[in-house]
Amino acid sequence: MLYNIYMAVLDNIGRSAQSVAEVPVDFAKAGVEMLVGENPLPKMKESVKRGLWDTVALGPRIIRDTVAGLLKGTLRLTWSAIKMLPLPLPMLDSWKKERGDVMLRTKDALELFKFDSKFPPLTFAKKQETPQQLAA
């Protein structure tokens, strides 16, 4: 969630920086076109407007993307939590399947922590001897 917000902010900053950096390039192109005989002012004016607009709109764009990212992430987390609730209500088939898949994955993950007789848990305590071993 935070990564997506971070990337959206970087994209907005990149767009603003790129449009401001293009202003001198557009001036140079307009100067070359002026040698050909075209009027350079409309292109220069448009370039300056675009650069100013992207600079002024940077703050609202960052706020919009941050709020949108937080809302999407919150809704996604809330929906995931709701899906895992043991609700007695009749559920959609896709929801049942997804819950079943999660439950199976959880069960399989918990099976890894069970100890088998072939592989007892590691302990550093000294083993106690059984009465049969003591009698022998």
PDB file of N, CA, C and O in Angstrom, residues 3 10 54-56 60 66 69 88-89 99 113 118 128:
ATOM      1  N   TYR A   3       3.965   1.435  -0.751  1.00  0.00           N
ATOM      2  CA  TYR A   3       4.829   1.447  -1.929  1.00  0.00           C
ATOM      3  C   TYR A   3       4.095   2.085  -3.112  1.00  0.00           C
ATOM      4  O   TYR A   3       4.680   2.865  -3.860  1.00  0.00           O
ATOM      5  N   LEU A  10       6.188   9.815  -6.592  1.00  0.00           N
ATOM      6  CA  LEU A  10       7.367   9.958  -7.457  1.00  0.00           C
ATOM      7  C   LEU A  10       6.975  10.223  -8.900  1.00  0.00           C
ATOM      8  O   LEU A  10       7.626  11.023  -9.590  1.00  0.00           O
ATOM      9  N   ASP A  54       1.870  22.156 -14.312  1.00  0.00           N
ATOM     10  CA  ASP A  54       2.340  20.940 -13.646  1.00  0.00           C
ATOM     11  C   ASP A  54       2.992  21.244 -12.304  1.00  0.00           C
ATOM     12  O   ASP A  54       2.910  20.449 -11.367  1.00  0.00           O
ATOM     13  N   THR A  55       3.632  22.392 -12.190  1.00  0.00           N
ATOM     14  CA  THR A  55       4.242  22.781 -10.912  1.00  0.00           C
ATOM     15  C   THR A  55       3.171  23.138  -9.888  1.00  0.00           C
ATOM     16  O   THR A  55       3.235  22.709  -8.736  1.00  0.00           O
ATOM     17  N   VAL A  56       2.164  23.905 -10.300  1.00  0.00           N
ATOM     18  CA  VAL A  56       1.104  24.309  -9.376  1.00  0.00           C
ATOM     19  C   VAL A  56       0.232  23.108  -8.994  1.00  0.00           C
ATOM     20  O   VAL A  56      -0.202  22.984  -7.855  1.00  0.00           O
ATOM     21  N   PRO A  60      -1.826  19.272  -5.188  1.00  0.00           N
ATOM     22  CA  PRO A  60      -3.120  18.574  -5.208  1.00  0.00           C
ATOM     23  C   PRO A  60      -3.046  17.156  -5.776  1.00  0.00           C
ATOM     24  O   PRO A  60      -3.755  16.270  -5.306  1.00  0.00           O
ATOM     25  N   THR A  66      -2.335  10.217  -2.629  1.00  0.00           N
ATOM     26  CA  THR A  66      -2.132   9.687  -1.282  1.00  0.00           C
ATOM     27  C   THR A  66      -3.452   9.263  -0.663  1.00  0.00           C
ATOM     28  O   THR A  66      -3.562   8.168  -0.097  1.00  0.00           O
ATOM     29  N   GLY A  69      -4.758   6.159  -2.459  1.00  0.00           N
ATOM     30  CA  GLY A  69      -4.009   4.969  -2.074  1.00  0.00           C
ATOM     31  C   GLY A  69      -4.360   4.481  -0.681  1.00  0.00           C
ATOM     32  O   GLY A  69      -4.497   3.279  -0.444  1.00  0.00           O
ATOM     33  N   PRO A  88     -22.162 -16.828   9.870  1.00  0.00           N
ATOM     34  CA  PRO A  88     -23.131 -17.895   9.618  1.00  0.00           C
ATOM     35  C   PRO A  88     -24.050 -17.584   8.443  1.00  0.00           C
ATOM     36  O   PRO A  88     -24.895 -18.381   8.095  1.00  0.00           O
ATOM     37  N   LEU A  89     -23.904 -16.430   7.840  1.00  0.00           N
ATOM     38  CA  LEU A  89     -24.764 -16.041   6.731  1.00  0.00           C
ATOM     39  C   LEU A  89     -24.409 -16.835   5.475  1.00  0.00           C
ATOM     40  O   LEU A  89     -23.258 -17.249   5.297  1.00  0.00           O
ATOM     41  N   ARG A  99     -12.322 -18.621   1.015  1.00  0.00           N
ATOM     42  CA  ARG A  99     -12.127 -18.919   2.442  1.00  0.00           C
ATOM     43  C   ARG A  99     -11.605 -20.329   2.627  1.00  0.00           C
ATOM     44  O   ARG A  99     -10.738 -20.577   3.452  1.00  0.00           O
ATOM     45  N   PHE A 113       4.498 -27.386  11.794  1.00  0.00           N
ATOM     46  CA  PHE A 113       4.965 -27.232  13.161  1.00  0.00           C
ATOM     47  C   PHE A 113       4.699 -28.463  14.023  1.00  0.00           C
ATOM     48  O   PHE A 113       5.134 -28.517  15.154  1.00  0.00           O
ATOM     49  N   LYS A 118       9.297 -39.689  14.119  1.00  0.00           N
ATOM     50  CA  LYS A 118      10.605 -39.835  13.476  1.00  0.00           C
ATOM     51  C   LYS A 118      11.496 -38.627  13.754  1.00  0.00           C
ATOM     52  O   LYS A 118      12.701 -38.756  13.822  1.00  0.00           O
ATOM     53  N   GLN A 128      15.484 -38.441  29.919  1.00  0.00           N
ATOM     54  CA  GLN A 128      15.254 -39.283  31.103  1.00  0.00           C
ATOM     55  C   GLN A 128      15.240 -40.724  30.685  1.00  0.00           C
ATOM     56  O   GLN A 128      14.688 -41.077  29.644  1.00  0.00           O
TER      57      GLN A 128
END
